[in-house]
C-alpha positions as a Python dict, from the first residue, in 0.01 Angstrom:
ca = {
    (1, 'X'): (0, 0, 0),
    (2, 'X'): (118, 354, -58),
    (3, 'X'): (104, 590, 240),
    (4, 'X'): (231, 934, 320),
    (5, 'X'): (478, 983, 603),
    (6, 'X'): (600, 1303, 766),
    (7, 'X'): (711, 1436, 1102),
    (8, 'X'): (353, 1439, 1236),
    (9, 'X'): (330, 1062, 1194),
    (10, 'X'): (645, 1010, 1400),
    (11, 'X'): (525, 1262, 1659),
    (12, 'X'): (192, 1081, 1686),
    (13, 'X'): (376, 752, 1731),
    (14, 'X'): (552, 899, 2035),
    (15, 'X'): (249, 1083, 2171),
    (16, 'X'): (-4, 798, 2159),
    (17, 'X'): (157, 620, 2454),
    (18, 'X'): (185, 927, 2678),
    (19, 'X'): (-66, 1003, 2956),
    (20, 'X'): (-324, 1277, 2881),
    (21, 'X'): (-154, 1382, 2556),
    (22, 'X'): (-207, 1033, 2417),
    (23, 'X'): (-583, 1059, 2462),
    (24, 'X'): (-594, 1396, 2284),
    (25, 'X'): (-385, 1267, 1995),
    (26, 'X'): (-594, 950, 1975),
    (27, 'X'): (-916, 1154, 1951),
    (28, 'X'): (-771, 1390, 1689),
    (29, 'X'): (-642, 1102, 1477),
    (30, 'X'): (-981, 931, 1492),
    (31, 'X'): (-1149, 1255, 1379),
    (32, 'X'): (-897, 1300, 1097),
    (33, 'X'): (-943, 946, 968),
    (34, 'X'): (-1321, 959, 993),
    (35, 'X'): (-1328, 1287, 799),
    (36, 'X'): (-1090, 1165, 529),
    (37, 'X'): (-1280, 844, 464),
    (38, 'X'): (-1627, 997, 499),
    (39, 'X'): (-1525, 1234, 219),
    (40, 'X'): (-1445, 931, 2),
    (41, 'X'): (-1785, 776, 74),
    (42, 'X'): (-2093, 812, -140),
    (43, 'X'): (-2213, 1158, -27),
    (44, 'X'): (-2561, 1020, 37),
    (45, 'X'): (-2411, 765, 278),
    (46, 'X'): (-2129, 957, 449),
    (47, 'X'): (-2316, 1081, 757),
    (48, 'X'): (-2467, 741, 838),
    (49, 'X'): (-2118, 588, 834),
    (50, 'X'): (-1948, 841, 1063),
    (51, 'X'): (-2037, 680, 1402),
    (52, 'X'): (-1912, 344, 1275),
    (53, 'X'): (-1592, 497, 1142),
    (54, 'X'): (-1530, 678, 1472),
    (55, 'X'): (-1559, 354, 1668),
    (56, 'X'): (-1361, 152, 1417),
    (57, 'X'): (-1071, 395, 1395),
    (58, 'X'): (-1062, 431, 1772),
    (59, 'X'): (-1011, 55, 1797),
    (60, 'X'): (-736, 58, 1533),
    (61, 'X'): (-534, 302, 1744),
    (62, 'X'): (-482, 8, 1981),
    (63, 'X'): (-376, -207, 1686),
    (64, 'X'): (-123, 59, 1587),
    (65, 'X'): (33, 68, 1934),
    (66, 'X'): (39, -315, 1950),
    (67, 'X'): (214, -331, 1612),
    (68, 'X'): (475, -79, 1728),
    (69, 'X'): (527, -278, 2048),
    (70, 'X'): (572, -589, 1830),
    (71, 'X'): (864, -420, 1654),
    (72, 'X'): (702, -299, 1333),
    (73, 'X'): (833, 34, 1205),
    (74, 'X'): (593, 329, 1199),
    (75, 'X'): (491, 292, 834),
    (76, 'X'): (417, -80, 865),
    (77, 'X'): (226, -36, 1193),
    (78, 'X'): (13, 231, 1029),
    (79, 'X'): (-31, 24, 714),
    (80, 'X'): (-167, -261, 928),
    (81, 'X'): (-445, -32, 1053),
    (82, 'X'): (-524, 87, 701),
    (83, 'X'): (-548, -273, 585),
    (84, 'X'): (-793, -340, 870),
    (85, 'X'): (-1001, -44, 751),
    (86, 'X'): (-1002, -170, 394),
    (87, 'X'): (-1118, -512, 513),
    (88, 'X'): (-1403, -337, 692),
    (89, 'X'): (-1491, -125, 389),
    (90, 'X'): (-1494, -435, 170),
    (91, 'X'): (-1713, -626, 415),
    (92, 'X'): (-1966, -343, 406),
    (93, 'X'): (-1952, -304, 28),
    (94, 'X'): (-1805, 44, 69),
    (95, 'X'): (-1574, -10, -225),
    (96, 'X'): (-1556, 359, -314),
    (97, 'X'): (-1370, 417, 14),
    (98, 'X'): (-1104, 150, -41),
    (99, 'X'): (-737, 245, -77),
    (100, 'X'): (-642, -62, -279),
    (101, 'X'): (-851, -281, -513),
    (102, 'X'): (-1047, -566, -360),
    (103, 'X'): (-847, -823, -558),
    (104, 'X'): (-545, -731, -341),
    (105, 'X'): (-714, -809, -6),
    (106, 'X'): (-551, -1152, 34),
    (107, 'X'): (-204, -1029, -61),
    (108, 'X'): (-219, -751, 197),
    (109, 'X'): (-342, -996, 460),
    (110, 'X'): (-62, -1242, 385),
    (111, 'X'): (210, -981, 433),
    (112, 'X'): (108, -942, 797),
    (113, 'X'): (-47, -1283, 856),
    (114, 'X'): (166, -1353, 1166),
    (115, 'X'): (50, -1033, 1337),
    (116, 'X'): (-309, -1073, 1219),
    (117, 'X'): (-324, -1435, 1339),
    (118, 'X'): (-187, -1339, 1682),
    (119, 'X'): (-479, -1100, 1730),
    (120, 'X'): (-747, -1306, 1548),
    (121, 'X'): (-774, -1045, 1271),
    (122, 'X'): (-918, -1178, 947),
    (123, 'X'): (-1068, -1021, 638),
    (124, 'X'): (-1411, -1113, 777),
    (125, 'X'): (-1326, -986, 1129),
    (126, 'X'): (-1095, -687, 1077),
    (127, 'X'): (-1068, -594, 1445),
    (128, 'X'): (-1019, -940, 1594),
    (129, 'X'): (-905, -904, 1956),
    (130, 'X'): (-909, -526, 1920),
    (131, 'X'): (-1289, -520, 1893),
    (132, 'X'): (-1417, -331, 2199),
    (133, 'X'): (-1611, -541, 2450),
    (134, 'X'): (-1919, -325, 2393),
    (135, 'X'): (-1881, -352, 2015),
    (136, 'X'): (-1882, -75, 1758),
    (137, 'X'): (-2167, 120, 1604),
    (138, 'X'): (-2289, -53, 1291),
    (139, 'X'): (-2382, 120, 966),
    (140, 'X'): (-2581, 9, 661),
    (141, 'X'): (-2393, -199, 406),
    (142, 'X'): (-2406, -169, 29),
    (143, 'X'): (-2327, -530, -70),
    (144, 'X'): (-2452, -477, -425),
    (145, 'X'): (-2132, -278, -493),
    (146, 'X'): (-1926, -595, -451),
    (147, 'X'): (-2071, -734, -775),
    (148, 'X'): (-1897, -463, -979),
    (149, 'X'): (-1666, -278, -739),
    (150, 'X'): (-1577, 82, -809),
    (151, 'X'): (-1246, 191, -652),
    (152, 'X'): (-1198, 557, -743),
    (153, 'X'): (-955, 616, -453),
    (154, 'X'): (-762, 289, -476),
    (155, 'X'): (-404, 257, -594),
    (156, 'X'): (-319, -92, -708),
    (157, 'X'): (24, -243, -756),
    (158, 'X'): (160, -164, -410),
    (159, 'X'): (64, -489, -236),
    (160, 'X'): (413, -643, -206),
    (161, 'X'): (551, -391, 47),
    (162, 'X'): (475, -67, 225),
    (163, 'X'): (549, 231, 3),
    (164, 'X'): (584, 576, 155),
    (165, 'X'): (549, 902, -30),
    (166, 'X'): (768, 1164, 136),
    (167, 'X'): (690, 1536, 165),
    (168, 'X'): (889, 1604, -153),
    (169, 'X'): (697, 1340, -351),
    (170, 'X'): (964, 1068, -348),
    (171, 'X'): (834, 713, -301),
    (172, 'X'): (1043, 510, -55),
    (173, 'X'): (998, 135, -12),
    (174, 'X'): (964, 41, 355),
    (175, 'X'): (928, 392, 491),
    (176, 'X'): (1163, 659, 615),
    (177, 'X'): (1401, 648, 909),
    (178, 'X'): (1259, 818, 1216),
    (179, 'X'): (1405, 1168, 1262),
    (180, 'X'): (1604, 1215, 1583),
    (181, 'X'): (1453, 1551, 1679),
    (182, 'X'): (1081, 1467, 1673),
    (183, 'X'): (873, 1592, 1963),
    (184, 'X'): (533, 1455, 2069),
    (185, 'X'): (419, 1819, 2079),
    (186, 'X'): (413, 1810, 1697),
    (187, 'X'): (145, 1541, 1688),
    (188, 'X'): (-207, 1624, 1568),
    (189, 'X'): (-433, 1717, 1857),
    (190, 'X'): (-170, 1824, 2108),
    (191, 'X'): (-286, 2181, 2066),
    (192, 'X'): (-495, 2378, 1820),
    (193, 'X'): (-187, 2513, 1644),
    (194, 'X'): (-59, 2168, 1538),
    (195, 'X'): (-391, 1992, 1497),
    (196, 'X'): (-431, 2082, 1129),
}
């Protein structure tokens, strides 16, 4: 999958495990992801999907931290959560929101099968052990879209590794090295100045 990576991603990585600040960053990242993917949704369906997306992305923040604690670099840990989201989108027939074509689902799963198996994550159950005990808000599915999937936001051909687009537009296989001078204060949500 192709992702972007900049200093805010590394700052968020640091901030998510800190007391108080971690909760603020978590909430801001959930809002950011919900907004980004709701904008990719069918406009007639976006609002009904928002509560589900909020709950889903909140759960994937725990996946991200677990992946980091398992030794995955930032880009791969984040890619794991994006793959979970794409499994969820596929399961709901929300193909217009997918970041890679549905015929690449298995390949993306297989790249992280050890991690996914450890936490009972499957294509059919994208959250596995990260599913909150009280569940997540459900939203209406559009299974008819699976018959002839439309992927206007998907980029195929990046299933064999994590590809990172840097701020200057260069595509780096495997992600960038973490800068030495990153501060958690640069993470989205720490304050209003850096939240955007």
